[in-house]
Amino acid sequence: MPEFAEAGLIQALPGPDVEDPDVIPEVLSTTRWKSRTYALPFNTDVGLLYYRKDLIEQSGINENRRPTGDWSWQNLYDSIATLGSAQPDGDEPEKGWTTQLAPYEGLTVNVMDAFAAADVQLASADGRYTATPDTLKRGLKEFLTHVDDNRTLRPRALTSNEDATLDDFAQGRVAYMRNWPYAFGALQSRLAPEQYAVVPLPGRSVLGGQNLAVSAASPRSAAARELLAFLTGPRSERCLLDAGFAATRLSSYSSEKTGSPTCWEAVTEALRPGTASGDPAAREGSARIPSERERSEYIGSIRRALEEAVQRPRTPYYGAFTRALQSTVHGLLTEESPDLDAAAEQLDEALGEAFAGR
């Protein structure tokens, strides 16, 4: 939003600053820049930890040691270390987990997850660069621990995006995967419900998603704002959630509180006609429909992750920032013995230039 606002490409919404207690606070704050609101949050996104229940069970991991919403990164590491130690049947995974490490925005997100775990902040709310070589070194060390070669599916992960990691997970090459909420629906046509589940990512994940704004050049601003209000309203947000997106409103995650019915049947019928009514012909060849229990656990994991999520750095020069970060970090991943001191100094200089718009 800061990029579009500073460039004068979008209109500030008229009236006082928008305060909607139903919108998740951290998500709502992504629509603001310099004390003005420029958009409404349409859908959000957050990192989740998917795990293969079947592979974990084959490893002899007890029920009380399987993933929960309270897991730390160390819990994940300990579980990965146990994988393959007691598998009398079946093939063991190649590595413990995978995530998106190709040099694109997915890499930036993974680095920001690690920086959040290490309590490293790069910029203030108004876009001023605040990191130092020392804090960057701490963050980079945390990141390299997350993606250690002994537990991460490397070198495949170094060229992987969301879909590639999803494929590795579905194929059983790993038991754990970091991915977005969309993966829950994508896996329904590839794995049985007893094979996988999802919990919040350890620590605090980074937000994704889209906001809706009105072009500064729009001749129909009032009508556009009405459309924004409709598309981001409670009913629309619940439909987005049931269609596999992460909703921005708290009420979407608890229909009982609002009295608003879920949108599941309508969404299912729209995406796959006949399936909601139980038409066997319509169901043939389509992805299965998850049970109420599966949906409840999935929705609960999203909400819990969103309530702890953090934003990526707020800056009008975000493009320059993310390119500088990806360049330095991806190079670090390919080094056999990375020099963290040198990398932190290099990254500090590159980010300082990026945040200054140079």
Tab-separated table of C-alpha atoms in Angstrom:
chain	number	residue	atom	x	y	z
A	1	MET	CA	0.000	0.000	0.000
A	2	PRO	CA	2.769	2.521	0.711
A	3	GLU	CA	4.056	2.121	-2.871
A	4	PHE	CA	0.671	2.908	-4.425
A	5	ALA	CA	-0.180	5.646	-1.934
A	6	GLU	CA	3.136	7.486	-2.318
A	7	ALA	CA	2.891	7.266	-6.107
A	8	GLY	CA	-0.584	8.855	-6.025
A	9	LEU	CA	-2.131	5.904	-7.841
A	10	ILE	CA	-4.944	5.245	-5.344
A	11	GLN	CA	-7.405	7.407	-3.428
A	12	ALA	CA	-7.487	7.754	0.329
A	13	LEU	CA	-10.908	6.655	1.558
A	14	PRO	CA	-13.030	9.664	2.574
A	15	GLY	CA	-14.095	10.378	6.123
A	16	PRO	CA	-12.367	9.446	9.391
A	17	ASP	CA	-9.883	6.602	9.637
A	18	VAL	CA	-11.684	3.296	9.159
A	19	GLU	CA	-12.056	1.411	12.445
A	20	ASP	CA	-13.792	-1.950	12.035
A	21	PRO	CA	-13.483	-4.172	15.124
A	22	ASP	CA	-14.546	-7.188	13.075
A	23	VAL	CA	-11.426	-7.008	10.863
A	24	ILE	CA	-8.293	-8.667	12.237
A	25	PRO	CA	-6.237	-5.681	13.520
A	26	GLU	CA	-2.908	-6.522	11.872
A	27	VAL	CA	-4.699	-7.127	8.569
A	28	LEU	CA	-6.589	-3.839	8.801
A	29	SER	CA	-3.374	-1.935	9.453
A	30	THR	CA	-2.019	-3.038	6.057
A	31	THR	CA	-4.529	-0.666	4.438
A	32	ARG	CA	-3.055	2.433	6.105
A	33	TRP	CA	-0.183	4.709	5.317
A	34	LYS	CA	0.741	7.950	7.061
A	35	SER	CA	-2.442	7.999	9.164
A	36	ARG	CA	-4.775	7.585	6.168
A	37	THR	CA	-6.727	4.549	4.989
A	38	TYR	CA	-6.307	3.729	1.315
A	39	ALA	CA	-8.067	0.383	0.934
A	40	LEU	CA	-10.213	-2.333	2.464
A	41	PRO	CA	-8.771	-5.814	3.115
A	42	PHE	CA	-10.270	-8.354	0.689
A	43	ASN	CA	-8.494	-11.552	1.634
A	44	THR	CA	-5.470	-12.234	3.753
A	45	ASP	CA	-2.957	-15.086	3.907
A	46	VAL	CA	-0.722	-16.641	6.512
A	47	GLY	CA	1.849	-19.434	6.731
A	48	LEU	CA	0.666	-22.813	8.001
A	49	LEU	CA	2.473	-26.039	8.885
A	50	TYR	CA	1.099	-29.037	6.987
A	51	TYR	CA	2.100	-32.504	8.136
A	52	ARG	CA	1.713	-36.054	6.882
A	53	LYS	CA	-0.061	-37.958	9.620
A	54	ASP	CA	0.661	-41.276	7.951
A	55	LEU	CA	4.425	-40.730	7.710
A	56	ILE	CA	4.634	-39.489	11.284
A	57	GLU	CA	2.689	-42.506	12.525
A	58	GLN	CA	4.977	-44.864	10.593
A	59	SER	CA	7.930	-43.282	12.397
A	60	GLY	CA	6.515	-44.361	15.739
A	61	ILE	CA	5.875	-40.827	16.996
A	62	ASN	CA	3.336	-40.950	19.826
A	63	GLU	CA	0.031	-39.105	19.631
A	64	ASN	CA	1.071	-36.644	22.352
A	65	ARG	CA	4.210	-35.690	20.377
A	66	ARG	CA	2.447	-34.802	17.128
A	67	PRO	CA	2.036	-31.208	15.893
A	68	THR	CA	-0.158	-28.773	17.805
A	69	GLY	CA	-0.898	-25.083	17.601
A	70	ASP	CA	1.620	-24.492	20.396
A	71	TRP	CA	4.600	-25.975	18.616
A	72	SER	CA	7.915	-24.149	18.604
A	73	TRP	CA	10.545	-24.451	15.889
A	74	GLN	CA	12.502	-26.702	18.233
A	75	ASN	CA	9.501	-29.025	18.459
A	76	LEU	CA	9.553	-29.265	14.681
A	77	TYR	CA	13.286	-29.969	14.626
A	78	ASP	CA	12.928	-32.677	17.276
A	79	SER	CA	10.120	-34.369	15.360
A	80	ILE	CA	12.099	-34.298	12.117
A	81	ALA	CA	15.026	-35.924	13.911
A	82	THR	CA	12.730	-38.782	14.915
A	83	LEU	CA	11.411	-39.426	11.396
A	84	GLY	CA	12.630	-42.638	9.853
A	85	SER	CA	13.919	-44.091	13.112
A	86	ALA	CA	11.227	-46.752	13.304
A	87	GLN	CA	9.525	-47.378	9.983
A	88	PRO	CA	9.110	-51.117	9.439
A	89	ASP	CA	6.801	-50.524	6.482
A	90	GLY	CA	6.737	-48.011	3.668
A	91	ASP	CA	9.302	-45.584	2.369
A	92	GLU	CA	10.725	-42.969	4.691
A	93	PRO	CA	10.748	-39.310	3.557
A	94	GLU	CA	13.857	-37.965	1.866
A	95	LYS	CA	14.004	-35.078	4.352
A	96	GLY	CA	11.890	-33.740	7.189
A	97	TRP	CA	10.314	-30.695	5.635
A	98	THR	CA	10.242	-28.288	2.707
A	99	THR	CA	9.438	-24.665	2.023
A	100	GLN	CA	9.774	-22.076	-0.737
A	101	LEU	CA	13.400	-21.038	-1.236
A	102	ALA	CA	13.552	-20.052	-4.913
A	103	PRO	CA	14.632	-16.405	-5.405
A	104	TYR	CA	11.147	-14.835	-5.512
A	105	GLU	CA	8.700	-13.475	-2.947
A	106	GLY	CA	8.349	-16.897	-1.338
A	107	LEU	CA	11.966	-16.654	-0.191
A	108	THR	CA	11.325	-13.197	1.260
A	109	VAL	CA	8.389	-14.564	3.249
A	110	ASN	CA	10.454	-17.419	4.679
A	111	VAL	CA	13.217	-15.026	5.711
A	112	MET	CA	10.649	-12.757	7.360
A	113	ASP	CA	9.206	-15.748	9.262
A	114	ALA	CA	12.685	-16.437	10.622
A	115	PHE	CA	13.328	-12.781	11.428
A	116	ALA	CA	10.055	-12.679	13.368
A	117	ALA	CA	11.165	-15.772	15.325
A	118	ALA	CA	14.428	-13.996	16.162
A	119	ASP	CA	12.615	-10.721	16.991
A	120	VAL	CA	14.402	-8.860	14.199
A	121	GLN	CA	12.613	-5.830	12.736
A	122	LEU	CA	13.791	-4.151	9.571
A	123	ALA	CA	11.779	-0.946	9.505
A	124	SER	CA	9.556	1.330	11.540
A	125	ALA	CA	5.859	1.820	10.783
A	126	ASP	CA	6.681	4.877	8.664
A	127	GLY	CA	9.236	3.018	6.533
A	128	ARG	CA	12.533	4.029	8.196
A	129	TYR	CA	15.220	1.371	8.106
A	130	THR	CA	16.034	0.239	11.666
A	131	ALA	CA	18.135	-2.938	11.395
A	132	THR	CA	21.869	-3.251	12.090
A	133	PRO	CA	24.495	-5.796	11.027
A	134	ASP	CA	24.187	-7.427	14.464
A	135	THR	CA	20.404	-7.849	14.290
A	136	LEU	CA	20.623	-9.011	10.677
A	137	LYS	CA	23.192	-11.620	11.626
A	138	ARG	CA	20.829	-12.918	14.313
A	139	GLY	CA	17.998	-13.120	11.812
A	140	LEU	CA	20.101	-14.817	9.141
A	141	LYS	CA	21.336	-17.371	11.672
A	142	GLU	CA	17.734	-18.176	12.607
A	143	PHE	CA	16.790	-18.523	8.941
A	144	LEU	CA	19.662	-20.890	8.169
A	145	THR	CA	18.623	-22.976	11.168
A	146	HIS	CA	15.073	-23.233	9.763
A	147	VAL	CA	16.362	-24.475	6.406
A	148	ASP	CA	19.326	-26.523	7.581
A	149	ASP	CA	20.422	-29.006	4.922
A	150	ASN	CA	19.981	-31.944	7.302
A	151	ARG	CA	16.244	-31.351	7.704
A	152	THR	CA	15.172	-29.444	4.571
A	153	LEU	CA	14.563	-30.953	1.136
A	154	ARG	CA	17.611	-29.455	-0.510
A	155	PRO	CA	18.629	-28.819	-3.235
A	156	ARG	CA	15.027	-29.134	-4.501
A	157	ALA	CA	13.746	-26.472	-2.106
A	158	LEU	CA	16.237	-23.927	-3.486
A	159	THR	CA	14.234	-23.817	-6.734
A	160	SER	CA	10.793	-24.474	-5.244
A	161	ASN	CA	7.692	-22.293	-5.201
A	162	GLU	CA	4.370	-23.057	-3.472
A	163	ASP	CA	3.190	-25.602	-6.030
A	164	ALA	CA	6.522	-27.423	-6.137
A	165	THR	CA	6.602	-27.837	-2.364
A	166	LEU	CA	2.972	-28.958	-2.446
A	167	ASP	CA	3.930	-31.682	-4.927
A	168	ASP	CA	6.884	-32.832	-2.794
A	169	PHE	CA	4.598	-33.030	0.229
A	170	ALA	CA	1.877	-34.951	-1.605
A	171	GLN	CA	4.457	-37.357	-3.050
A	172	GLY	CA	5.727	-38.177	0.445
A	173	ARG	CA	9.218	-36.775	-0.039
A	174	VAL	CA	8.763	-34.819	3.210
A	175	ALA	CA	6.558	-35.113	6.272
A	176	TYR	CA	6.213	-31.351	6.885
A	177	MET	CA	5.631	-28.333	4.663
A	178	ARG	CA	5.239	-24.584	5.076
A	179	ASN	CA	2.511	-23.308	2.759
A	180	TRP	CA	-0.502	-20.988	2.552
A	181	PRO	CA	-4.151	-21.890	3.307
A	182	TYR	CA	-4.886	-22.634	-0.370
A	183	ALA	CA	-2.874	-25.862	-0.020
A	184	PHE	CA	-5.583	-27.369	2.211
A	185	GLY	CA	-8.036	-27.470	-0.678
A	186	ALA	CA	-5.390	-28.410	-3.238
A	187	LEU	CA	-4.450	-31.511	-1.245
A	188	GLN	CA	-8.009	-32.845	-1.111
A	189	SER	CA	-7.714	-34.375	-4.569
A	190	ARG	CA	-4.321	-35.943	-3.822
A	191	LEU	CA	-4.403	-37.296	-0.275
A	192	ALA	CA	-6.956	-38.988	1.960
A	193	PRO	CA	-8.077	-37.099	5.094
A	194	GLU	CA	-6.253	-39.539	7.369
A	195	GLN	CA	-2.955	-38.779	5.601
A	196	TYR	CA	-2.481	-35.090	6.427
A	197	ALA	CA	-3.459	-32.225	8.711
A	198	VAL	CA	-2.528	-28.607	9.341
A	199	VAL	CA	-1.615	-26.424	12.328
A	200	PRO	CA	-0.283	-22.851	12.639
A	201	LEU	CA	3.339	-22.386	11.680
A	202	PRO	CA	5.660	-22.255	14.715
A	203	GLY	CA	6.344	-18.736	15.919
A	204	ARG	CA	4.778	-15.823	14.069
A	205	SER	CA	4.107	-16.058	10.356
A	206	VAL	CA	4.135	-13.273	7.791
A	207	LEU	CA	0.905	-11.966	6.305
A	208	GLY	CA	-0.003	-12.215	2.649
A	209	GLY	CA	-3.218	-11.310	0.863
A	210	GLN	CA	-4.835	-8.585	-1.219
A	211	ASN	CA	-6.428	-5.241	-0.453
A	212	LEU	CA	-8.974	-3.436	-2.626
A	213	ALA	CA	-8.475	0.249	-3.432
A	214	VAL	CA	-9.951	2.824	-5.798
A	215	SER	CA	-7.830	4.180	-8.616
A	216	ALA	CA	-6.963	7.841	-8.340
A	217	ALA	CA	-8.145	8.198	-11.934
A	218	SER	CA	-11.550	6.556	-11.413
A	219	PRO	CA	-14.533	8.626	-12.665
A	220	ARG	CA	-16.869	6.429	-10.588
A	221	SER	CA	-15.276	6.579	-7.152
A	222	ALA	CA	-18.507	6.401	-5.156
A	223	ALA	CA	-19.713	3.294	-6.993
A	224	ALA	CA	-16.268	1.711	-6.646
A	225	ARG	CA	-16.304	2.273	-2.890
A	226	GLU	CA	-19.736	0.624	-2.681
A	227	LEU	CA	-18.335	-2.390	-4.515
A	228	LEU	CA	-15.377	-2.520	-2.117
A	229	ALA	CA	-17.758	-2.488	0.858
A	230	PHE	CA	-19.787	-5.354	-0.623
A	231	LEU	CA	-16.777	-7.497	-1.541
A	232	THR	CA	-15.238	-7.088	1.934
A	233	GLY	CA	-18.480	-7.440	3.915
A	234	PRO	CA	-19.221	-10.284	6.364
A	235	ARG	CA	-21.087	-12.503	3.879
A	236	SER	CA	-18.477	-12.134	1.149
A	237	GLU	CA	-15.654	-12.840	3.586
A	238	ARG	CA	-17.334	-16.022	4.814
A	239	CYS	CA	-17.735	-17.180	1.198
A	240	LEU	CA	-14.048	-16.479	0.563
A	241	LEU	CA	-13.119	-18.574	3.604
A	242	ASP	CA	-15.266	-21.479	2.459
A	243	ALA	CA	-13.733	-21.215	-1.017
A	244	GLY	CA	-10.261	-21.769	0.447
A	245	PHE	CA	-9.013	-18.226	1.066
A	246	ALA	CA	-8.126	-16.691	4.430
A	247	ALA	CA	-10.856	-14.250	5.410
A	248	THR	CA	-10.091	-10.876	6.960
A	249	ARG	CA	-13.037	-10.754	9.392
A	250	LEU	CA	-13.142	-12.406	12.801
A	251	SER	CA	-16.846	-13.182	12.362
A	252	SER	CA	-16.022	-15.350	9.343
A	253	TYR	CA	-14.260	-17.818	11.616
A	254	SER	CA	-17.197	-18.184	14.019
A	255	SER	CA	-20.571	-18.129	12.286
A	256	GLU	CA	-22.293	-19.071	15.526
A	257	LYS	CA	-21.389	-15.693	17.039
A	258	THR	CA	-22.903	-13.671	14.216
A	259	GLY	CA	-25.838	-15.881	13.342
A	260	SER	CA	-24.650	-15.771	9.747
A	261	PRO	CA	-24.801	-19.164	8.005
A	262	THR	CA	-21.709	-20.571	6.385
A	263	CYS	CA	-21.303	-20.279	2.649
A	264	TRP	CA	-19.934	-23.784	2.196
A	265	GLU	CA	-22.819	-25.327	0.266
A	266	ALA	CA	-23.129	-22.361	-2.105
A	267	VAL	CA	-19.399	-22.254	-2.772
A	268	THR	CA	-19.236	-26.009	-3.330
A	269	GLU	CA	-22.123	-25.889	-5.784
A	270	ALA	CA	-20.599	-22.944	-7.658
A	271	LEU	CA	-17.179	-24.568	-7.981
A	272	ARG	CA	-18.400	-28.120	-8.671
A	273	PRO	CA	-22.104	-28.143	-9.733
A	274	GLY	CA	-24.022	-31.065	-8.330
A	275	THR	CA	-21.586	-31.982	-5.572
A	276	ALA	CA	-23.381	-30.133	-2.803
A	277	SER	CA	-26.643	-31.914	-3.620
A	278	GLY	CA	-24.912	-35.281	-3.594
A	279	ASP	CA	-25.079	-35.977	-7.331
A	280	PRO	CA	-22.735	-39.008	-7.779
A	281	ALA	CA	-21.997	-38.126	-11.398
A	282	ALA	CA	-20.909	-34.633	-10.404
A	283	ARG	CA	-18.680	-35.980	-7.640
A	284	GLU	CA	-16.859	-38.412	-9.932
A	285	GLY	CA	-13.372	-37.167	-10.723
A	286	SER	CA	-13.677	-34.075	-8.542
A	287	ALA	CA	-11.830	-33.255	-5.357
A	288	ARG	CA	-13.450	-34.668	-2.263
A	289	ILE	CA	-15.383	-32.391	0.062
A	290	PRO	CA	-13.729	-32.160	3.504
A	291	SER	CA	-15.715	-33.120	6.561
A	292	GLU	CA	-17.049	-30.618	9.057
A	293	ARG	CA	-14.322	-31.658	11.509
A	294	GLU	CA	-11.583	-31.109	8.913
A	295	ARG	CA	-12.945	-27.676	8.011
A	296	SER	CA	-13.263	-26.715	11.673
A	297	GLU	CA	-9.642	-27.650	12.441
A	298	TYR	CA	-8.401	-25.907	9.297
A	299	ILE	CA	-10.348	-22.706	9.992
A	300	GLY	CA	-9.202	-22.694	13.607
A	301	SER	CA	-5.566	-22.997	12.507
A	302	ILE	CA	-5.913	-20.043	10.124
A	303	ARG	CA	-7.493	-17.804	12.740
A	304	ARG	CA	-4.911	-18.632	15.375
A	305	ALA	CA	-2.052	-17.999	12.926
A	306	LEU	CA	-3.568	-14.697	11.789
A	307	GLU	CA	-3.965	-13.387	15.323
A	308	GLU	CA	-0.179	-13.715	15.814
A	309	ALA	CA	0.926	-12.762	12.287
A	310	VAL	CA	3.278	-9.922	11.366
A	311	GLN	CA	3.548	-7.697	8.317
A	312	ARG	CA	6.353	-7.471	5.847
A	313	PRO	CA	8.255	-4.154	6.039
A	314	ARG	CA	6.125	-1.069	5.265
A	315	THR	CA	7.953	1.002	2.677
A	316	PRO	CA	7.245	2.830	-0.579
A	317	TYR	CA	10.305	1.013	-1.945
A	318	TYR	CA	9.177	-2.525	-1.260
A	319	GLY	CA	10.252	-3.825	-4.673
A	320	ALA	CA	13.820	-2.672	-4.106
A	321	PHE	CA	13.806	-4.130	-0.591
A	322	THR	CA	12.635	-7.604	-1.588
A	323	ARG	CA	15.056	-7.849	-4.508
A	324	ALA	CA	17.996	-6.885	-2.286
A	325	LEU	CA	16.966	-9.408	0.369
A	326	GLN	CA	16.471	-12.269	-2.099
A	327	SER	CA	19.792	-11.651	-3.826
A	328	THR	CA	21.834	-11.767	-0.631
A	329	VAL	CA	19.991	-14.610	1.066
A	330	HIS	CA	19.747	-16.956	-1.900
A	331	GLY	CA	23.472	-16.561	-2.444
A	332	LEU	CA	23.982	-17.464	1.212
A	333	LEU	CA	21.980	-20.673	0.762
A	334	THR	CA	24.272	-21.908	-1.972
A	335	GLU	CA	27.488	-21.405	0.015
A	336	GLU	CA	29.010	-24.460	1.656
A	337	SER	CA	30.316	-22.477	4.653
A	338	PRO	CA	28.424	-19.172	4.732
A	339	ASP	CA	30.113	-16.194	6.371
A	340	LEU	CA	27.305	-14.639	8.408
A	341	ASP	CA	29.309	-11.579	9.428
A	342	ALA	CA	30.084	-10.691	5.819
A	343	ALA	CA	26.534	-11.497	4.706
A	344	ALA	CA	25.039	-9.305	7.435
A	345	GLU	CA	27.286	-6.384	6.470
A	346	GLN	CA	26.410	-6.819	2.803
A	347	LEU	CA	22.705	-7.073	3.537
A	348	ASP	CA	22.764	-4.054	5.841
A	349	GLU	CA	24.292	-1.916	3.110
A	350	ALA	CA	21.873	-3.205	0.456
A	351	LEU	CA	18.782	-2.729	2.620
A	352	GLY	CA	19.875	0.716	3.746
A	353	GLU	CA	20.059	1.758	0.085
A	354	ALA	CA	16.728	0.099	-0.734
A	355	PHE	CA	14.783	1.704	2.118
A	356	ALA	CA	16.243	5.090	1.180
A	357	GLY	CA	14.943	4.661	-2.371
A	358	ARG	CA	18.413	4.654	-3.891
